[in-house]
Amino acid sequence: DSGVTQTPKHLITATGQRVTLRCSPRSGDLSVYWYQQSLDQGLQFLIQYYNGEERAKGNILERFSAQQFPDLHSELNLSSLELGDSALYFCASSVDGLTRTEAFFGQGTRLTVV
Amino acid sequence: KNQVEQSPQSLIILEGKNCTLQCNYTVSPFSNLRWYKQDTGRGPVSLTIMTFSENTKSNGRYTATLDADTKQSSLHITASQLSDSASYICVVSATPNFGNEKLTFGTGTRLTIIP
């Protein structure tokens, strides 16, 4: 158990809908990362937050948005969902948000868009 | 363009045998390189992290090497076990002069250990 909690574990929704994925980082970790992993694809970095502020942005679509709240949990909002958005979405957390610091991954949310 | 290429894409070996996975990168300026193990449907778990000055680092039966000159890294697994069946992902970090650190992920090597 990495200490990073993601909910829900599974989500099935229809095209055009909007969903929210939630991540609770490890106790004491200030930085949260979001990743997308499509079937048989590598991890794609979406966005990083540090202590409530956006720190880095990767290949995140305009239909997607995220935020980190004062209690440090984070939410990833996916809207106008398309079939191609079906993937595993991982959240990771680290103490200081530096790449040389180990990041711990949650177990992921499997999103299926039908 | 920053890229990380891993080989082979997939590998099947007998339990108890050794194997080596390769990672070549063109990320610049280099900051660090990390190997992750990812079991199917689960989050990645960090195995090792190496900075520019480190040539080798071990974590149990896993030994990673780094040649910063040739921009190559390898992950050697000794005396493989069935539980080693997973995807192994190489991740390289770049630290631009201005801006945040950027991670580039390889697509992974899928390792299957058979009894």
Short mmCIF file of C-alpha atoms in Angstrom, two decimals:
data_model
loop_
_atom_site.label_atom_id
_atom_site.label_comp_id
_atom_site.label_asym_id
_atom_site.label_seq_id
_atom_site.Cartn_x
_atom_site.Cartn_y
_atom_site.Cartn_z
CA ASP A 1 0.00 0.00 0.00
CA SER A 2 1.62 3.24 -1.20
CA GLY A 3 -0.49 5.49 1.03
CA VAL A 4 -2.00 7.27 -1.98
CA THR A 5 -5.74 6.73 -2.24
CA GLN A 6 -7.70 7.07 -5.45
CA THR A 7 -11.45 6.88 -5.81
CA PRO A 8 -13.38 5.44 -7.45
CA LYS A 9 -11.48 2.32 -8.53
CA HIS A 10 -13.70 1.81 -11.54
CA LEU A 11 -15.96 4.15 -13.46
CA ILE A 12 -18.16 3.48 -16.47
CA THR A 13 -19.83 6.39 -18.18
CA ALA A 14 -21.25 7.43 -21.52
CA THR A 15 -19.72 9.67 -24.16
CA GLY A 16 -20.34 13.36 -23.59
CA GLN A 17 -20.53 12.98 -19.84
CA ARG A 18 -18.36 14.54 -17.13
CA VAL A 19 -16.59 12.69 -14.32
CA THR A 20 -14.42 13.60 -11.35
CA LEU A 21 -11.56 11.47 -10.12
CA ARG A 22 -10.27 11.97 -6.62
CA CYS A 23 -6.82 11.53 -5.10
CA SER A 24 -5.67 11.73 -1.50
CA PRO A 25 -1.88 11.97 -1.27
CA ARG A 26 0.30 10.34 1.35
CA SER A 27 0.35 12.12 4.67
CA GLY A 28 2.93 14.90 4.49
CA ASP A 29 3.24 14.96 0.71
CA LEU A 30 2.65 18.38 -0.81
CA SER A 31 2.80 17.51 -4.49
CA VAL A 32 0.32 15.57 -6.58
CA TYR A 33 0.74 14.33 -10.13
CA TRP A 34 -1.88 12.99 -12.54
CA TYR A 35 -1.10 10.48 -15.30
CA GLN A 36 -3.09 8.76 -18.01
CA GLN A 37 -2.30 5.25 -19.21
CA SER A 38 -4.24 3.98 -22.19
CA LEU A 39 -4.38 0.30 -23.09
CA ASP A 40 -0.90 -0.92 -24.00
CA GLN A 41 0.41 2.65 -23.89
CA GLY A 42 2.99 4.24 -21.66
CA LEU A 43 2.23 6.63 -18.87
CA GLN A 44 1.38 10.13 -20.07
CA PHE A 45 1.96 12.97 -17.64
CA LEU A 46 -1.06 15.26 -17.38
CA ILE A 47 -0.47 17.81 -14.65
CA GLN A 48 1.30 18.45 -11.35
CA TYR A 49 0.29 20.49 -8.32
CA TYR A 50 2.39 21.59 -5.41
CA ASN A 51 0.76 22.89 -2.23
CA GLY A 52 -2.35 23.97 -4.09
CA GLU A 53 -0.63 25.61 -7.04
CA GLU A 54 -0.19 24.22 -10.54
CA ARG A 55 3.51 23.46 -11.04
CA ALA A 56 3.79 21.70 -14.37
CA LYS A 57 1.50 20.82 -17.21
CA GLY A 58 1.92 17.96 -19.63
CA ASN A 59 -0.30 16.55 -22.35
CA ILE A 60 -3.55 17.52 -20.73
CA LEU A 61 -6.51 18.17 -22.99
CA GLU A 62 -8.55 21.37 -22.64
CA ARG A 63 -11.54 19.17 -21.73
CA PHE A 64 -9.62 18.06 -18.65
CA SER A 65 -8.90 20.15 -15.59
CA ALA A 66 -7.55 19.55 -12.13
CA GLN A 67 -7.12 21.27 -8.83
CA GLN A 68 -5.52 20.69 -5.47
CA PHE A 69 -7.45 21.75 -2.41
CA PRO A 70 -6.19 23.25 0.88
CA ASP A 71 -6.28 19.82 2.51
CA LEU A 72 -3.97 18.72 -0.36
CA HIS A 73 -6.33 16.24 -1.94
CA SER A 74 -6.72 16.63 -5.66
CA GLU A 75 -9.43 16.14 -8.22
CA LEU A 76 -9.17 15.53 -11.95
CA ASN A 77 -12.22 16.59 -13.93
CA LEU A 78 -12.82 15.05 -17.33
CA SER A 79 -15.61 16.51 -19.44
CA SER A 80 -17.21 15.89 -22.85
CA LEU A 81 -15.86 12.39 -22.59
CA GLU A 82 -14.91 10.50 -25.73
CA LEU A 83 -14.31 6.79 -26.29
CA GLY A 84 -10.59 7.49 -26.51
CA ASP A 85 -10.55 8.80 -22.96
CA SER A 86 -10.97 5.26 -21.69
CA ALA A 87 -7.81 4.58 -19.69
CA LEU A 88 -6.26 4.07 -16.31
CA TYR A 89 -5.76 7.36 -14.51
CA PHE A 90 -3.06 7.38 -11.87
CA CYS A 91 -2.32 9.86 -9.17
CA ALA A 92 1.08 10.05 -7.52
CA SER A 93 2.35 12.14 -4.63
CA SER A 94 5.72 13.24 -3.35
CA VAL A 95 7.03 15.36 -0.54
CA ASP A 96 8.50 18.24 -2.51
CA GLY A 97 7.54 17.67 -6.14
CA LEU A 98 11.12 17.26 -7.32
CA THR A 99 11.80 14.38 -9.69
CA ARG A 100 14.72 13.14 -7.63
CA THR A 101 12.32 12.63 -4.75
CA GLU A 102 10.43 9.38 -4.88
CA ALA A 103 6.83 9.65 -6.01
CA PHE A 104 4.33 7.10 -4.77
CA PHE A 105 1.51 6.00 -7.04
CA GLY A 106 -2.06 5.16 -6.18
CA GLN A 107 -3.79 2.09 -7.56
CA GLY A 108 -5.49 4.07 -10.28
CA THR A 109 -9.02 4.69 -11.48
CA ARG A 110 -10.08 2.67 -14.50
CA LEU A 111 -12.35 4.81 -16.64
CA THR A 112 -14.43 3.18 -19.35
CA VAL A 113 -16.34 5.42 -21.72
CA VAL A 114 -19.08 3.65 -23.66
CA LYS B 1 12.85 16.19 -28.81
CA ASN B 2 13.20 14.31 -25.52
CA GLN B 3 12.72 10.59 -26.03
CA VAL B 4 13.12 7.40 -24.01
CA GLU B 5 13.26 4.10 -25.85
CA GLN B 6 13.15 0.75 -24.13
CA SER B 7 14.04 -2.67 -25.42
CA PRO B 8 12.95 -5.31 -25.76
CA GLN B 9 9.22 -4.53 -25.86
CA SER B 10 8.52 -7.87 -24.27
CA LEU B 11 10.57 -10.69 -22.82
CA ILE B 12 9.78 -14.19 -21.59
CA ILE B 13 12.29 -16.05 -19.45
CA LEU B 14 12.35 -19.12 -17.22
CA GLU B 15 12.13 -18.73 -13.47
CA GLY B 16 15.58 -18.52 -11.93
CA LYS B 17 17.25 -17.02 -15.00
CA ASN B 18 18.77 -13.56 -15.21
CA CYS B 19 17.76 -10.86 -17.67
CA THR B 20 18.71 -7.34 -18.69
CA LEU B 21 16.39 -4.60 -19.88
CA GLN B 22 17.65 -1.62 -21.85
CA CYS B 23 16.79 2.07 -21.86
CA ASN B 24 18.22 4.63 -24.29
CA TYR B 25 17.38 8.28 -23.91
CA THR B 26 17.90 11.58 -25.64
CA VAL B 27 16.64 13.73 -22.78
CA SER B 28 18.58 16.91 -22.16
CA PRO B 29 19.68 18.43 -19.86
CA PHE B 30 19.73 15.22 -17.87
CA SER B 31 18.75 15.31 -14.21
CA ASN B 32 18.00 11.74 -13.12
CA LEU B 33 16.79 8.37 -14.35
CA ARG B 34 14.38 6.09 -12.56
CA TRP B 35 13.21 2.53 -13.13
CA TYR B 36 9.67 1.59 -12.14
CA LYS B 37 7.99 -1.80 -11.84
CA GLN B 38 4.31 -1.89 -12.74
CA ASP B 39 2.17 -4.94 -12.11
CA THR B 40 -0.80 -5.27 -14.45
CA GLY B 41 -3.58 -2.86 -13.50
CA ARG B 42 -1.66 -1.39 -10.58
CA GLY B 43 0.34 1.75 -9.96
CA PRO B 44 4.08 1.83 -10.72
CA VAL B 45 6.53 1.28 -7.89
CA SER B 46 9.97 2.88 -7.89
CA LEU B 47 12.92 0.47 -8.02
CA THR B 48 15.94 2.76 -8.35
CA ILE B 49 16.84 6.34 -9.11
CA MET B 50 20.21 7.49 -10.40
CA THR B 51 21.69 10.91 -10.91
CA PHE B 52 24.40 11.93 -13.35
CA SER B 53 27.26 10.88 -11.07
CA GLU B 54 25.97 7.41 -10.28
CA ASN B 55 26.96 4.42 -12.43
CA THR B 56 25.15 1.65 -10.63
CA LYS B 57 22.54 1.18 -7.97
CA SER B 58 21.04 -1.98 -6.55
CA ASN B 59 17.75 -2.82 -4.90
CA GLY B 60 17.76 -6.46 -3.90
CA ARG B 61 17.88 -8.58 -7.05
CA TYR B 62 17.51 -5.47 -9.22
CA THR B 63 20.65 -3.64 -10.37
CA ALA B 64 20.47 -0.55 -12.54
CA THR B 65 23.40 0.91 -14.45
CA LEU B 66 23.77 4.30 -16.06
CA ASP B 67 26.19 5.47 -18.74
CA ALA B 68 25.60 9.20 -19.03
CA ASP B 69 28.07 9.49 -21.91
CA THR B 70 26.22 7.07 -24.17
CA LYS B 71 22.85 7.95 -22.59
CA GLN B 72 22.04 4.36 -21.83
CA SER B 73 20.72 2.59 -18.78
CA SER B 74 20.07 -1.05 -18.05
CA LEU B 75 18.11 -2.92 -15.42
CA HIS B 76 19.51 -6.34 -14.55
CA ILE B 77 17.31 -8.83 -12.72
CA THR B 78 19.07 -11.71 -11.02
CA ALA B 79 17.56 -15.11 -10.24
CA SER B 80 14.13 -14.13 -11.55
CA GLN B 81 11.00 -15.05 -9.65
CA LEU B 82 7.41 -15.42 -10.82
CA SER B 83 6.58 -12.19 -8.98
CA ASP B 84 8.97 -10.31 -11.26
CA SER B 85 6.41 -10.63 -14.07
CA ALA B 86 5.46 -7.00 -14.72
CA SER B 87 6.16 -4.03 -16.94
CA TYR B 88 9.38 -2.17 -16.26
CA ILE B 89 9.35 1.51 -17.10
CA CYS B 90 12.33 3.80 -17.57
CA VAL B 91 11.71 7.47 -16.75
CA VAL B 92 14.19 10.26 -17.40
CA SER B 93 14.02 13.74 -15.92
CA ALA B 94 15.32 16.88 -17.59
CA THR B 95 15.95 20.13 -15.82
CA PRO B 96 15.70 23.05 -18.23
CA ASN B 97 17.54 26.23 -17.29
CA PHE B 98 14.25 28.02 -16.96
CA GLY B 99 11.17 26.08 -16.08
CA ASN B 100 10.13 23.03 -14.21
CA GLU B 101 11.64 19.60 -14.38
CA LYS B 102 10.15 17.49 -17.14
CA LEU B 103 9.69 13.74 -17.09
CA THR B 104 9.85 11.57 -20.18
CA PHE B 105 8.49 8.04 -19.87
CA GLY B 106 9.48 5.01 -21.87
CA THR B 107 6.70 2.68 -23.01
CA GLY B 108 8.10 -0.13 -20.90
CA THR B 109 9.31 -3.70 -21.27
CA ARG B 110 6.74 -6.37 -20.51
CA LEU B 111 8.56 -9.19 -18.63
CA THR B 112 6.96 -12.58 -18.16
CA ILE B 113 8.56 -15.19 -15.94
CA ILE B 114 7.45 -18.77 -16.60
CA PRO B 115 7.94 -21.71 -14.21
#
